[in-house]
């Protein structure tokens, strides 16, 4: 298929999921506004409709909590059968809740990076002036309300905050949680997608149990840090935050605003990132479980995210690529794995080629990795992954994720960020 028709198809997916105010991640499975999805949607929209991209961001920010948190989902009072629904979150138990229905947790802070990317290509100083305070407020919240041990690294309280909801990194942690009672609930996700491609029941029950814990604690930061059974410093989340802090800084400099506070955030992360996450023996980054005080030694594609943020040294980057990304037992093609990049290393016992974050290719992860590789000069590997990504979309459409064996599509159809990132990938230097 020609590049032009792929671009046309990507634009129609974004138009199809456009409600006029926000863009749904997918037409059936995800009927509301998701945080990092919308950031990427705005990036995609900026290639052909800048005012609509700005509206997407304004709509997302309309769900911001009074304390600065930007929630993972803004429901926008659109009726749906999505579970968990707004009533389930009971956010009114918090004095910080906004006047619109949202979840009570956040998602990876990709927004400032996207806003800077758009602004660098299409300068929009008035818009930056308008949205910078809200983004700063969110980052300040991440660096305070979510700084559990004073190291400047943000923690997450729920696997859904990681964006990689069902990653096997969370498996042992979730299994160790023994809910006294799980509230009654009816899953919505398996109505639209086969159960084989969605999380296992035991994990799903814990996802719900955690929400119950948070709502009973009235979403108070102090209480949550003290009592959440799940408390993790995640490499993907912190890499995205570091890059977004740098982008926020550049935007502030552009407006002639002071940067001392942001500089403080950046330097604390720089001093603590490696000590907390890098395993020199294995040449991998691992997340950190604050409850047990130990690294989570599961090898997933999140280990490549620091490349996206420019955090590794050249030597660390070399090890990540040579010893892991190109290793056929882990990420490179081998046997029945025919596509790049599997979300969980092949050698992990939890690897599953079709289930959600357990193995399939996700376009978002490929984009992070391609960007990171280019940043470090691994242009050939980046190009190979880019070509494979475009081939997957061409053959199977804009799906939520893809089976790493035959590239068949899984999860939601007409998935917004797959379309948005196709537009972004085709803008990259090699095209
Ligand atoms: C899934 C993904 C999450 C995404 C959401 C909406 O829950 O794990 O990252 O934001 O879908 O697309």
XYZ file of C-alpha atoms and ligand atoms in Angstrom:
443
model
C 0.000 0.000 0.000
C 1.291 3.474 -0.768
C 2.364 5.838 2.000
C -0.391 8.245 0.990
C -3.151 5.749 1.493
C -1.723 4.669 4.860
C -1.725 8.318 5.907
C -5.316 8.716 4.685
C -6.364 5.665 6.633
C -4.654 6.952 9.776
C -6.460 10.261 9.458
C -9.811 8.488 9.058
C -9.200 6.460 12.233
C -8.548 9.660 14.192
C -11.665 11.246 12.666
C -13.736 8.134 13.407
C -12.813 8.239 17.103
C -13.252 12.010 17.380
C -16.223 12.966 19.555
C -15.713 16.630 18.681
C -14.229 17.388 22.100
C -11.901 14.468 22.743
C -10.730 11.387 20.849
C -11.556 7.890 22.073
C -8.568 5.494 22.114
C -10.737 2.960 20.279
C -14.330 3.027 19.029
C -15.838 0.324 21.282
C -13.471 -0.797 24.033
C -12.390 2.682 25.229
C -15.226 5.235 24.946
C -13.754 8.047 27.130
C -10.597 10.210 27.139
C -7.376 8.536 28.274
C -4.427 10.627 29.380
C -1.340 9.442 27.455
C -3.495 8.268 24.546
C -4.741 11.822 24.115
C -1.237 13.242 24.238
C -0.300 10.980 21.319
C -3.566 11.722 19.538
C -2.712 15.430 19.759
C 0.686 14.670 18.232
C -1.007 12.822 15.360
C -3.636 15.530 14.881
C -0.958 18.228 14.787
C 0.152 16.858 11.418
C -3.112 17.858 9.780
C -5.309 19.837 12.187
C -3.467 21.952 14.749
C -6.552 23.628 16.293
C -8.088 20.194 16.907
C -4.810 19.006 18.490
C -4.964 21.959 20.883
C -8.578 21.209 21.729
C -7.616 17.614 22.554
C -5.100 18.914 25.103
C -7.526 21.455 26.586
C -10.133 18.718 27.024
C -7.645 16.498 28.808
C -6.607 19.329 31.113
C -10.259 19.996 31.971
C -10.064 16.862 34.134
C -7.107 18.073 36.217
C -7.512 17.708 39.981
C -7.114 20.724 42.279
C -3.839 19.332 43.610
C -2.411 19.013 40.082
C -3.004 15.339 39.327
C -3.934 14.684 35.726
C -6.151 11.594 35.853
C -5.762 8.522 33.683
C -9.296 8.919 32.296
C -11.646 11.883 31.906
C -15.149 10.468 31.379
C -16.735 13.663 29.973
C -20.195 12.443 31.066
C -20.434 10.309 27.928
C -22.756 7.388 28.708
C -21.137 3.977 28.151
C -20.934 0.455 29.486
C -17.234 0.949 30.323
C -16.070 -0.525 33.615
C -14.901 0.881 36.004
C -17.439 3.661 35.506
C -17.210 7.093 37.197
C -19.460 6.036 40.088
C -17.097 3.208 40.947
C -14.194 5.584 41.640
C -16.116 7.710 44.168
C -13.702 10.584 43.596
C -15.992 12.925 45.497
C -14.451 11.393 48.612
C -11.436 13.653 47.867
C -11.459 17.451 48.373
C -9.136 17.666 45.339
C -11.505 16.070 42.830
C -12.477 18.272 39.876
C -16.033 19.087 38.874
C -16.008 16.534 36.058
C -16.018 12.729 36.342
C -12.548 11.160 36.236
C -10.596 8.234 37.625
C -8.580 8.737 40.816
C -5.181 7.691 39.436
C -2.774 9.078 36.840
C -0.829 7.793 33.792
C 2.689 8.299 32.328
C 3.294 12.065 31.879
C 3.877 12.248 28.147
C 1.981 15.500 27.574
C 4.818 18.048 27.959
C 6.982 16.101 25.499
C 4.200 16.084 22.941
C 3.466 19.781 23.455
C 7.133 20.607 22.909
C 7.344 18.443 19.774
C 4.339 20.212 18.317
C 5.564 23.678 19.340
C 9.015 23.086 17.794
C 7.354 22.410 14.448
C 4.458 24.860 14.623
C 5.300 27.611 17.110
C 2.248 28.374 19.255
C 3.436 30.717 22.047
C -0.073 31.741 23.159
C -1.087 28.119 23.576
C 2.105 27.355 25.542
C 1.370 30.322 27.791
C -2.098 28.891 28.346
C -1.173 25.263 29.142
C 2.241 25.547 30.804
C 0.878 26.322 34.310
C -1.327 23.202 34.254
C 1.547 20.985 33.109
C 3.838 22.450 35.765
C 1.165 21.819 38.368
C 0.953 18.171 37.324
C 4.724 17.664 37.375
C 4.995 19.375 40.769
C 2.379 16.943 42.070
C 4.355 14.006 40.634
C 7.533 15.224 42.310
C 5.896 15.757 45.701
C 2.725 13.699 46.236
C 4.423 10.778 44.457
C 7.912 11.094 45.893
C 7.733 8.248 48.393
C 11.347 8.231 49.562
C 12.750 11.686 48.839
C 14.794 10.554 45.825
C 12.849 12.598 43.286
C 11.605 9.461 41.497
C 7.848 9.228 41.097
C 6.028 6.160 42.351
C 2.940 4.496 40.964
C 0.191 3.006 43.105
C -1.663 0.922 40.561
C -0.550 -1.134 37.519
C -2.890 1.033 35.420
C -0.738 4.057 36.265
C 2.169 2.377 34.488
C 0.306 2.412 31.161
C 1.525 -1.172 30.724
C -1.404 -2.411 32.778
C -0.907 -6.138 32.702
C 2.881 -6.274 32.477
C 4.369 -9.406 34.069
C 6.500 -7.010 36.133
C 3.472 -6.618 38.430
C 2.557 -10.276 38.657
C 4.336 -11.283 41.888
C 3.451 -8.042 43.558
C -0.212 -8.517 42.766
C -0.142 -12.154 43.837
C 1.229 -11.073 47.219
C -1.787 -8.824 47.795
C -4.472 -10.712 49.684
C -7.713 -8.749 49.389
C -9.967 -9.071 52.438
C -12.910 -8.578 50.112
C -13.223 -7.556 46.486
C -16.217 -5.331 45.700
C -18.735 -6.787 43.301
C -18.012 -5.906 39.708
C -18.747 -6.928 36.176
C -15.806 -6.775 33.774
C -16.450 -4.799 30.613
C -13.221 -5.448 28.722
C -13.905 -9.046 27.713
C -17.199 -8.038 26.069
C -15.320 -6.523 23.142
C -12.107 -8.549 23.010
C -11.426 -12.297 23.506
C -10.447 -13.143 27.102
C -7.214 -14.692 25.818
C -6.018 -11.215 24.813
C -6.918 -9.552 28.126
C -5.646 -9.819 31.740
C -6.150 -12.965 33.824
C -8.982 -12.885 36.363
C -6.774 -13.051 39.488
C -4.910 -9.930 38.409
C -8.076 -8.132 37.397
C -9.550 -8.698 40.875
C -6.536 -7.039 42.421
C -6.817 -4.078 40.055
C -10.315 -3.555 41.391
C -9.366 -4.193 44.992
C -6.706 -1.455 44.794
C -9.297 1.075 43.639
C -11.436 0.084 46.604
C -8.492 0.739 48.945
C -7.858 4.165 47.401
C -11.464 5.335 47.530
C -11.760 4.253 51.171
C -8.653 6.358 51.907
C -10.304 9.362 50.215
C -7.395 9.581 47.732
C -5.268 11.359 50.368
C -1.612 11.364 49.215
C -0.225 10.717 52.632
C -2.593 7.862 53.315
C -1.965 6.334 49.908
C 1.811 6.410 50.251
C 1.486 4.901 53.709
C -1.069 2.211 52.926
C -1.263 1.362 49.225
C -0.381 -2.336 48.954
C 1.178 -1.556 45.568
C 4.001 1.029 45.598
C 6.493 0.915 42.745
C 9.097 3.134 41.082
C 8.656 2.307 37.412
C 11.439 2.860 34.830
C 9.044 3.632 32.003
C 7.132 6.191 34.069
C 10.289 7.848 35.394
C 11.998 7.924 31.992
C 8.969 9.618 30.476
C 8.823 12.026 33.418
C 12.508 12.935 33.071
C 12.188 13.695 29.384
C 8.951 15.587 30.002
C 10.640 17.655 32.734
C 13.344 18.590 30.218
C 10.680 19.508 27.686
C 8.778 21.532 30.246
C 12.018 23.333 31.042
C 12.576 24.179 27.369
C 9.021 25.529 27.121
C 9.505 27.636 30.258
C 12.807 29.008 28.917
C 11.021 29.916 25.682
C 8.579 32.034 27.667
C 11.354 33.603 29.720
C 10.121 31.904 32.895
C 12.307 30.709 35.790
C 13.467 27.091 35.757
C 15.086 26.571 39.162
C 12.313 24.273 40.377
C 12.486 22.083 37.267
C 16.288 22.041 37.428
C 15.960 20.660 40.952
C 13.695 17.838 39.753
C 16.051 16.962 36.930
C 19.164 16.869 39.046
C 17.586 14.685 41.741
C 16.480 12.141 39.141
C 19.934 12.201 37.530
C 21.625 11.479 40.841
C 19.324 8.595 41.720
C 18.220 6.919 38.501
C 21.086 4.488 37.985
C 21.547 3.631 41.634
C 17.894 2.690 41.835
C 17.249 1.005 38.494
C 20.433 -0.104 36.714
C 21.709 -3.666 37.152
C 25.377 -3.559 36.153
C 25.716 -7.355 36.180
C 22.896 -7.925 33.704
C 23.075 -4.657 31.779
C 19.350 -4.017 32.270
C 17.143 -1.516 34.066
C 14.630 -2.960 36.538
C 11.691 -1.323 38.326
C 11.822 -1.073 42.090
C 9.259 -2.383 44.576
C 9.190 0.077 47.465
C 7.122 -2.218 49.687
C 9.700 -5.019 49.759
C 12.656 -2.712 49.076
C 13.883 -4.757 46.106
C 14.224 -4.618 42.320
C 11.575 -6.333 40.207
C 13.741 -8.601 38.095
C 11.493 -9.104 35.090
C 12.958 -8.347 31.688
C 10.469 -6.342 29.612
C 10.764 -3.763 26.836
C 10.396 -1.011 29.460
C 14.111 -1.509 30.048
C 14.710 0.408 26.788
C 12.709 3.474 27.861
C 15.660 5.307 29.456
C 17.052 5.591 25.891
C 14.009 7.718 25.015
C 14.977 10.041 27.868
C 18.707 10.146 27.053
C 19.492 8.757 30.513
C 21.963 5.895 29.795
C 25.654 6.481 29.107
C 26.921 5.374 25.682
C 28.235 2.210 27.280
C 24.925 1.397 28.947
C 23.090 2.051 25.693
C 25.476 -0.261 23.861
C 24.796 -3.026 26.379
C 21.029 -2.602 26.175
C 21.125 -2.899 22.410
C 23.839 -5.520 21.864
C 23.170 -7.788 24.829
C 19.376 -7.549 24.886
C 17.530 -5.922 21.986
C 19.558 -7.912 19.463
C 19.564 -11.140 21.463
C 17.294 -13.760 19.818
C 16.454 -15.251 23.227
C 15.066 -11.923 24.319
C 13.884 -9.396 21.708
C 15.338 -10.118 18.273
C 13.533 -12.368 15.776
C 13.943 -16.061 16.413
C 11.862 -19.204 15.956
C 8.227 -18.221 15.796
C 8.853 -14.594 16.891
C 8.756 -12.704 13.607
C 8.037 -9.144 14.694
C 9.705 -6.392 16.678
C 9.555 -5.484 19.624
C 7.950 -8.062 21.890
C 6.802 -6.308 25.102
C 8.225 -9.022 27.344
C 11.548 -10.762 26.713
C 11.032 -14.128 25.103
C 12.961 -15.949 27.839
C 10.568 -14.819 30.604
C 8.311 -17.691 31.754
C 5.384 -15.243 31.684
C 5.875 -14.463 27.986
C 2.624 -14.883 25.987
C 2.600 -13.912 22.297
C -1.013 -12.673 22.198
C -1.964 -11.505 25.660
C -2.057 -7.743 26.216
C 1.277 -6.551 27.747
C 2.711 -10.062 28.070
C 4.354 -10.296 24.636
C 2.552 -8.612 21.718
C 3.992 -5.659 19.805
C 2.575 -2.278 20.832
C 3.133 0.652 18.464
C 3.688 3.027 21.391
C 6.593 0.942 22.710
C 8.108 0.694 19.253
C 7.917 4.465 18.875
C 9.672 5.053 22.212
C 12.366 2.553 21.272
C 12.853 3.904 17.736
C 13.220 7.448 19.120
C 15.636 6.244 21.792
C 17.769 4.315 19.304
C 17.998 7.316 16.979
C 19.040 9.497 19.900
C 22.022 7.180 20.479
C 22.932 6.711 16.819
C 21.620 3.158 16.369
C 19.996 4.231 13.134
C 20.027 0.843 11.406
C 18.238 -0.936 14.227
C 15.794 1.967 14.518
C 15.068 1.757 10.801
C 14.554 -2.018 10.949
C 12.033 -1.621 13.771
C 10.324 1.230 11.945
C 9.935 -0.822 8.769
C 8.554 -3.769 10.714
C 6.105 -1.443 12.499
C 4.848 0.049 9.242
C 4.542 -3.429 7.767
C 2.412 -4.584 10.703
C 0.043 -1.661 10.299
C -0.151 -2.134 6.563
C -0.956 -5.834 6.869
C -3.224 -5.844 9.938
C -4.566 -2.311 10.263
C -4.478 0.113 13.195
C -4.834 -2.371 16.001
C -4.172 -1.957 19.711
C -1.422 -4.621 19.666
C -0.143 -7.418 17.425
C 0.749 -11.080 17.841
C 4.566 -11.268 17.638
C 4.429 -14.513 15.670
C 2.280 -13.726 12.649
C 1.568 -10.033 13.146
C -2.179 -10.566 13.379
C -4.048 -7.780 15.156
C -5.275 -8.076 18.754
C -7.368 -6.004 21.154
C -9.216 -2.959 19.912
C -9.674 -2.210 16.211
C -9.171 1.310 14.760
C -6.887 2.225 17.633
C -6.134 5.936 17.859
C -2.519 6.013 19.009
C -1.506 3.447 16.380
C -2.916 5.853 13.783
C -1.382 8.928 15.433
C 2.045 7.298 15.636
C 1.922 6.172 12.019
C 1.638 9.856 11.116
C 4.499 10.680 13.452
C 6.728 7.851 12.197
C 6.244 8.893 8.612
C 7.440 12.369 9.561
C 10.718 11.028 10.965
C 13.998 11.886 9.155
C 14.221 8.733 7.043
C 10.923 9.505 5.271
C -5.030 0.036 27.998
C -3.539 0.365 28.028
C -3.315 1.804 28.484
C -4.136 2.721 27.592
C -5.618 2.308 27.580
C -6.445 3.078 26.575
O -5.569 0.061 29.258
O -2.856 -0.528 28.861
O -1.959 2.154 28.432
O -4.007 4.034 28.015
O -5.718 0.963 27.221
O -5.916 2.883 25.308
